[in-house]
Short mmCIF file of C-alpha atoms and ligand atoms in Angstrom, two decimals:
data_model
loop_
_atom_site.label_atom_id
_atom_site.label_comp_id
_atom_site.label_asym_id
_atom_site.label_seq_id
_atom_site.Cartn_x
_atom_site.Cartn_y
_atom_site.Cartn_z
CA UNK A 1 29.84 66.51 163.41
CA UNK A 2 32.25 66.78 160.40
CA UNK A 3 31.52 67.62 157.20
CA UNK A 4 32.66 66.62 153.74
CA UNK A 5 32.02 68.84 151.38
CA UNK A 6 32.64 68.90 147.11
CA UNK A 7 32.32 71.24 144.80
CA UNK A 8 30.14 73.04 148.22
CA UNK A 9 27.89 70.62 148.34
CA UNK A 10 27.75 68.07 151.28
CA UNK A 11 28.74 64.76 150.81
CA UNK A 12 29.37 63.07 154.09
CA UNK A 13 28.55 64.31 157.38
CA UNK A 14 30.47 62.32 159.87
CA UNK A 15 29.09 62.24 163.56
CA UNK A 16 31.83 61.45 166.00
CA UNK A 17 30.54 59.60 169.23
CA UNK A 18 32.75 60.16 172.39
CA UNK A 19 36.01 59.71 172.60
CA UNK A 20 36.94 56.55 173.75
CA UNK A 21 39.36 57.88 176.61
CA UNK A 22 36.22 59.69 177.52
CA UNK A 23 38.10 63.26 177.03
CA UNK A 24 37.31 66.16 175.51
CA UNK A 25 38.43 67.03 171.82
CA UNK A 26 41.35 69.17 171.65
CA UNK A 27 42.21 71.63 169.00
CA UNK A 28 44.68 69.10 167.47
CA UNK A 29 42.27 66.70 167.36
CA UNK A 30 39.54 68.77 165.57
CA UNK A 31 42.51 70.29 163.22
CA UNK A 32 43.41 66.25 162.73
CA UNK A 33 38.98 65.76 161.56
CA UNK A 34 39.45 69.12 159.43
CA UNK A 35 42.65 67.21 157.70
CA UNK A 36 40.88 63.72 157.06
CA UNK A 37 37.37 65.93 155.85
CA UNK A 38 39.75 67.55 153.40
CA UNK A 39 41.35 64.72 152.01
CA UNK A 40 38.09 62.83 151.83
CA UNK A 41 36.66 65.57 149.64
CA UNK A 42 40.00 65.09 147.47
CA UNK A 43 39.19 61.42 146.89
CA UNK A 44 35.55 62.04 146.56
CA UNK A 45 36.52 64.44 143.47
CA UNK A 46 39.31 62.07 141.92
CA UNK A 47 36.63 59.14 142.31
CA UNK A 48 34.29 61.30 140.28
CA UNK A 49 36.82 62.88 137.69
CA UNK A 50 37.99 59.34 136.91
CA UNK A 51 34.31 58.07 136.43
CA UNK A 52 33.40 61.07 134.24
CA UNK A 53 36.39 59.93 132.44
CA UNK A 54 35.61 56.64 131.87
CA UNK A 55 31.84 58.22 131.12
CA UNK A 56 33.09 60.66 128.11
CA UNK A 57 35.55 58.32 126.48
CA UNK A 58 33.50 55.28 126.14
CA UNK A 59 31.06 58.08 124.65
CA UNK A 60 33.35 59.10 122.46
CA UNK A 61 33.86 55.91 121.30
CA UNK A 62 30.21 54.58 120.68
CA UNK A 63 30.35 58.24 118.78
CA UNK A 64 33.52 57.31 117.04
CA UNK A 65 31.75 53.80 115.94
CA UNK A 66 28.29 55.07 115.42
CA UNK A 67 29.63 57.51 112.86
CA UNK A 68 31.85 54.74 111.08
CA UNK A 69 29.04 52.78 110.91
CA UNK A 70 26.56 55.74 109.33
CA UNK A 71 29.61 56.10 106.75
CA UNK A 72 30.36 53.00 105.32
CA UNK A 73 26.78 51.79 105.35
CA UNK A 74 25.73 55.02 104.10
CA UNK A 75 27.41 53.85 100.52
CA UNK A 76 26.45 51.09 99.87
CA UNK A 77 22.81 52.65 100.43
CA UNK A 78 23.49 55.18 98.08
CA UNK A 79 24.27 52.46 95.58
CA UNK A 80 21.60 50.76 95.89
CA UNK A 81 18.70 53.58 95.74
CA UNK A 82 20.46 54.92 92.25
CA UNK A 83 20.12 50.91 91.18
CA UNK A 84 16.67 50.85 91.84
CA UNK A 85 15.53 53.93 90.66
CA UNK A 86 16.82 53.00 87.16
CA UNK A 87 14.93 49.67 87.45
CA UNK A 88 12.08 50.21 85.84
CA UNK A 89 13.31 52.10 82.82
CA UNK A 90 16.18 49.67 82.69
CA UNK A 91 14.47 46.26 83.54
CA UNK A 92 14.89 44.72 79.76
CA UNK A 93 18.80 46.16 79.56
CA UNK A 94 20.27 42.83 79.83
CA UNK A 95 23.90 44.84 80.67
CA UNK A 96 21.74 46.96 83.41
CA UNK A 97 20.42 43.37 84.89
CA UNK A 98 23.72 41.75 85.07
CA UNK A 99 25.68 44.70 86.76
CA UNK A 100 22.36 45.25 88.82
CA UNK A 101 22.64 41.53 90.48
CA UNK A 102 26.24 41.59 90.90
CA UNK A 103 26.58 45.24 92.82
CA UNK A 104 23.24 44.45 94.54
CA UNK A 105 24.73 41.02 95.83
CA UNK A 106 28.27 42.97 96.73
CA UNK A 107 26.44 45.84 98.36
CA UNK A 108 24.04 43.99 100.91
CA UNK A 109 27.37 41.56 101.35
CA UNK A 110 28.81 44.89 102.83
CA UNK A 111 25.89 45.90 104.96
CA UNK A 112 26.05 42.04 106.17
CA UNK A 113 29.72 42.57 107.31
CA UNK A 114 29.19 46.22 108.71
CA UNK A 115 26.19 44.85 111.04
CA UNK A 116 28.76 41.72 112.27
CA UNK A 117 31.34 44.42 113.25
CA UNK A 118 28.21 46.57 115.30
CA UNK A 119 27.25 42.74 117.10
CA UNK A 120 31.14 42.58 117.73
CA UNK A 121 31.61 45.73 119.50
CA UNK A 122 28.65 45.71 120.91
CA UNK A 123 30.25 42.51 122.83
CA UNK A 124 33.21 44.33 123.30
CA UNK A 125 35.57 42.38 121.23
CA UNK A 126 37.51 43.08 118.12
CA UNK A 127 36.34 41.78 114.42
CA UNK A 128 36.42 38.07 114.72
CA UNK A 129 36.29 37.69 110.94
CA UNK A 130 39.29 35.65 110.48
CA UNK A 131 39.42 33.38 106.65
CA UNK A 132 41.68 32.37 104.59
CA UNK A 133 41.85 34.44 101.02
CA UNK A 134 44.35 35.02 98.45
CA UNK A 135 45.02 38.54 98.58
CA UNK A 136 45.70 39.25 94.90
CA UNK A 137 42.14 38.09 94.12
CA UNK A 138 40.38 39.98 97.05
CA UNK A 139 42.14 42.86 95.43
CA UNK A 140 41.22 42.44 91.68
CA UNK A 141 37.74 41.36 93.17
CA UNK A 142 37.28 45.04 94.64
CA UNK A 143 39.26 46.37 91.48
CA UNK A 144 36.74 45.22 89.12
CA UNK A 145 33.82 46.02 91.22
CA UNK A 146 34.87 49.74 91.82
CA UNK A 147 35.47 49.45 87.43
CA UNK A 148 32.16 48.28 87.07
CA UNK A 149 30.56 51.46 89.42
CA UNK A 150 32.97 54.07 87.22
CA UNK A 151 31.88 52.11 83.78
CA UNK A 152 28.17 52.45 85.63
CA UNK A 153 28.18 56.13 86.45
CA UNK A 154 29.99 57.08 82.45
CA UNK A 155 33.02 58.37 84.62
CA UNK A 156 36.33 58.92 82.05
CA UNK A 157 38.61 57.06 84.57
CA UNK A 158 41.48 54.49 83.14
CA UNK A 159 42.00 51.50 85.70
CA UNK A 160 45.55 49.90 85.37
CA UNK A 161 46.58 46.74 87.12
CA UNK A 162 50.03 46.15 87.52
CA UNK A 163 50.27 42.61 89.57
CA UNK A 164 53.51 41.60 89.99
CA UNK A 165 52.49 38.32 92.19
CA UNK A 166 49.49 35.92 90.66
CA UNK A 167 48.97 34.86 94.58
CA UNK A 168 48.93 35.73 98.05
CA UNK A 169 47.48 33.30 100.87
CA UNK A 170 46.39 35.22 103.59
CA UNK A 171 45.06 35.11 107.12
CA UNK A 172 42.76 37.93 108.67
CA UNK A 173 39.20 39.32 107.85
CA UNK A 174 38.85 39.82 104.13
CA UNK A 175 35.65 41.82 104.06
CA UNK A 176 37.77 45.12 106.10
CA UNK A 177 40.80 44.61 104.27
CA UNK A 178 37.89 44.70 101.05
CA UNK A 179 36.54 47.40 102.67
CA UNK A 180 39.95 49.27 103.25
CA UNK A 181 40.89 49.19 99.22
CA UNK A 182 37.36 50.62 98.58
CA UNK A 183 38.09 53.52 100.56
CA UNK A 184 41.19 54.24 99.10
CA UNK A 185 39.72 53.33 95.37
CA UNK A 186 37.00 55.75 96.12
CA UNK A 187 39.48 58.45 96.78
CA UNK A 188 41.38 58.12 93.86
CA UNK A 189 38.54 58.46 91.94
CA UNK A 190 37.04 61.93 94.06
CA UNK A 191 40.45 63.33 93.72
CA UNK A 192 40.35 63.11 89.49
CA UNK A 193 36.63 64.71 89.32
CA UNK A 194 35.63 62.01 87.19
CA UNK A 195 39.05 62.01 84.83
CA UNK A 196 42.46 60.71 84.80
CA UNK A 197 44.29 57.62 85.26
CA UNK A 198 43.86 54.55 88.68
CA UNK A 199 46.88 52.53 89.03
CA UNK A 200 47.11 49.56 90.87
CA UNK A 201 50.41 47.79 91.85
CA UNK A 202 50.75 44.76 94.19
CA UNK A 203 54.13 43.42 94.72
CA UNK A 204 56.36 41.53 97.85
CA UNK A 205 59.66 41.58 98.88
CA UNK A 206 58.90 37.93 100.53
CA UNK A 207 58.60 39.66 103.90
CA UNK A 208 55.82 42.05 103.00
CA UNK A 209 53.24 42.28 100.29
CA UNK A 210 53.10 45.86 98.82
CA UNK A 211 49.72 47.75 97.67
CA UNK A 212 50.28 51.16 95.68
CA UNK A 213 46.67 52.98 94.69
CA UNK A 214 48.03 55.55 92.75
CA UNK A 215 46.04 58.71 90.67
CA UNK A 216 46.85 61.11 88.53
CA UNK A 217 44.67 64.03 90.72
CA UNK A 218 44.89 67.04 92.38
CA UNK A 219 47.41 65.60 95.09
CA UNK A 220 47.73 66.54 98.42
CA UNK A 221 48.64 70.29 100.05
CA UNK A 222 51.62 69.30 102.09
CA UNK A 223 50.16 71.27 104.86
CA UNK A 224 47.19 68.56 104.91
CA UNK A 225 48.68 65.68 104.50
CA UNK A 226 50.24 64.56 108.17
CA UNK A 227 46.42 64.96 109.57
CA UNK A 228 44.78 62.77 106.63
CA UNK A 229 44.67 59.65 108.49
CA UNK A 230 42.77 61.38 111.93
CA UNK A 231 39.11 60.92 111.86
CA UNK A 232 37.09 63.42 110.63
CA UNK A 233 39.63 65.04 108.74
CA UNK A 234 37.72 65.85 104.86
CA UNK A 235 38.26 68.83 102.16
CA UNK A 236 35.17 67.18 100.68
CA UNK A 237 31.82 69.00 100.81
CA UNK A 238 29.89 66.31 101.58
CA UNK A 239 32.80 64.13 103.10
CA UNK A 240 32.87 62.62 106.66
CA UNK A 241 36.50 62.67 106.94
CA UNK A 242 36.35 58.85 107.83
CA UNK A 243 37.73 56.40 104.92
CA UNK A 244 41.45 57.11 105.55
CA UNK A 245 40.79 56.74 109.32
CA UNK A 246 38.61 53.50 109.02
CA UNK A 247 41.43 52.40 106.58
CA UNK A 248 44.28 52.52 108.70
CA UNK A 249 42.82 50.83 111.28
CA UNK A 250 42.03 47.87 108.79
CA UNK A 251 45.81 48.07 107.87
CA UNK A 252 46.81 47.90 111.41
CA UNK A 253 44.68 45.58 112.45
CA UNK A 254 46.66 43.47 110.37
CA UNK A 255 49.51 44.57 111.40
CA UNK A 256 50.37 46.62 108.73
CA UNK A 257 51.28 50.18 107.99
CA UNK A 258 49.63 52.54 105.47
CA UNK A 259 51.91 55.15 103.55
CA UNK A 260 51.09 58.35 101.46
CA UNK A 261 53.32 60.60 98.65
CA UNK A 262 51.60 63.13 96.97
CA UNK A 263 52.30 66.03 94.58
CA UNK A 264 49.36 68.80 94.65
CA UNK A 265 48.30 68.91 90.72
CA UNK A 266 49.93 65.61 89.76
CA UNK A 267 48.27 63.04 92.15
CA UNK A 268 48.55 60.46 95.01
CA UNK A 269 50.01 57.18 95.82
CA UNK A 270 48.64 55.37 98.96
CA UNK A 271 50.64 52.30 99.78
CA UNK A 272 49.37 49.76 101.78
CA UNK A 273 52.43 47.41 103.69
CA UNK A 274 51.20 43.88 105.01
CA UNK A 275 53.31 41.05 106.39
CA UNK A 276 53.82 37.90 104.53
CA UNK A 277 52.56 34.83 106.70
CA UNK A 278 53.68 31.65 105.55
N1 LIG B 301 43.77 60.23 96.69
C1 LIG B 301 43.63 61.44 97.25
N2 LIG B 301 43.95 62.57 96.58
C2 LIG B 301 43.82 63.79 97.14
N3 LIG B 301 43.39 63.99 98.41
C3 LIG B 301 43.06 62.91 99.14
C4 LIG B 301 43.16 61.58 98.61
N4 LIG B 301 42.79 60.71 99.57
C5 LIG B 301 42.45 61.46 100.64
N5 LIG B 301 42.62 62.77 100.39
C6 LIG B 301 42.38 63.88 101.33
O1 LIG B 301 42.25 63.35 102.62
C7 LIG B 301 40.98 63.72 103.20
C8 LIG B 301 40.49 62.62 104.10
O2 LIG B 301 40.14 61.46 103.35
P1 LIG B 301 39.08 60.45 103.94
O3 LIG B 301 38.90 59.35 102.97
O4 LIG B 301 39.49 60.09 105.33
O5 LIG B 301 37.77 61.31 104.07
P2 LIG B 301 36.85 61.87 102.89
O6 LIG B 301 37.14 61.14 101.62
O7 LIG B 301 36.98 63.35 102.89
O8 LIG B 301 35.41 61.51 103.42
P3 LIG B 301 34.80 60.03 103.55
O9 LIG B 301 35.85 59.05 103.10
O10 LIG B 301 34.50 59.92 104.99
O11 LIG B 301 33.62 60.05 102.66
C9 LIG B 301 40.10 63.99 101.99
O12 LIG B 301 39.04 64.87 102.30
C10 LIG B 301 41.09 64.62 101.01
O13 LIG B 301 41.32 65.97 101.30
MG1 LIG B 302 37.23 59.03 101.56
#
């Protein structure tokens, strides 16, 4: 009998019959069994490492995408429960109604796209979302809707657009890209506590079409900023750490590249790079 042992536990017990010569077994042949029961409780323990591998990171990811998914739905959420708490005392503010359908509409349009993405990874397969959008509107679009939340909450922030292209036709899933300039909108506006100055620019070379968020707050410690973009990276209180992270991976997605300069006190400018297609 031969044993297999891993970790000291017995995994295979191999029972030899005779030998076929009908001879005894020598020492070289039992130091030859002792060899192949050694290396057999090598493989055993690769074959296991490797699976417990596999195991963790395909935990890690569901993780990864389970807390993505808590994030961004988690503000759109928030959104709507302020909206309809102030409904009743608000219901005959004709203003209050008209911002109420359109951020409603926008908001459960967002929850719509985040449950698409969970039914796409859940298959395994990357966002299918492709359409065809003009870029320059999808950004004034998200522009105006992130002005309408600051107007909402009485925040003291300036927005200024500074389009140097009217157009952009574009390929490649609109409601992440949407979902990409929120996040870096939003963190504009966290990093001016409620004052100071949003600048948008969007411009193209002809080969690639140029975003630059920029605000005038409290910058970036330059210590910080080469570990922004990993997930779960936040200075906020009640931060996840996530935007930049789910951001970049819009950007790249799209196979673009996301840039950051910042000076602590003076403020930030995130620039977004993204081919032209023609
Ligand atoms: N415009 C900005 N100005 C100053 N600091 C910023 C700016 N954008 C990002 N940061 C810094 O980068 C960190 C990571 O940003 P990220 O958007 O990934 O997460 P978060 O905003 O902290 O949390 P979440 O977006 O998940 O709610 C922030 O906590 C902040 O310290
Ligand atoms: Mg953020």
């Amino acid at each position: 009998m031969v044993p297999v042992f891993n970790d000291k536990k017995l995994e295979i017990l191999m029972i030899l019959g005779e030998k076929l010569s009908g001879d005894m077994f020598t020492h070289d042949d039992i130091n030859l069994l002792g060899i192949i029961s050694n290396q057999l409780a090598v493989s055993i323990k690769n074959a296991q490492l490797y699976k417990d591998k596999v195991h963790s990171e395909r935990l890690a990811s569901i993780g990864m995408m389970s807390a993505t998914f808590a994030h961004e739905i988690r503000n759109p959420l928030t959104s709507l429960k302020t909206f309809a708490q102030l409904m009743p005392e608000k219901y005959n503010d004709p203003e209050f109604r008209d911002s109420f359908s359109k951020i409603v509409e926008g908001e459960i349009e967002r929850i719509d796209g985040l449950i698409s993405d969970l039914l796409d990874f859940s298959m395994e397969k990357k966002s299918s979302r492709t359409n065809y959008f003009d870029l320059v509107s999808l950004l004034d679009e998200t522009v105006n809707y992130v002005k309408e939340k600051l107007d909402f909450e009485k925040k003291n922030i300036g927005i200024e657009k500074n389009y140097g292209i009217s157009a952009m036709k574009m390929s490649g899933d609109a409601t992440n890209l949407k979902q990409a300039f929120i996040n870096l909108l939003t963190n504009g506006c966290q990093a001016m506590n409620g004052e100071g100055k949003l600048k948008v620019d969007i411009n193209t070379d002809k080969k690639h079409v140029e975003i630059a968020i920029t605000d005038t707050g409290e910058g970036i410690d330059p210590d910080d900023i080469s570990k922004i973009f990993d997930p779960f990276v936040t200075t906020k209180e009640m931060g996840i750490g996530l935007g930049l992270a789910i951001s970049k991976r819009i950007v790249e997605d799209h196979k673009g590249s996301i840039h950051v300069k910042s000076q602590l006190s003076k403020g930030t400018t995130f620039t977004i790079s993204l081919p032209v297609q023609i």
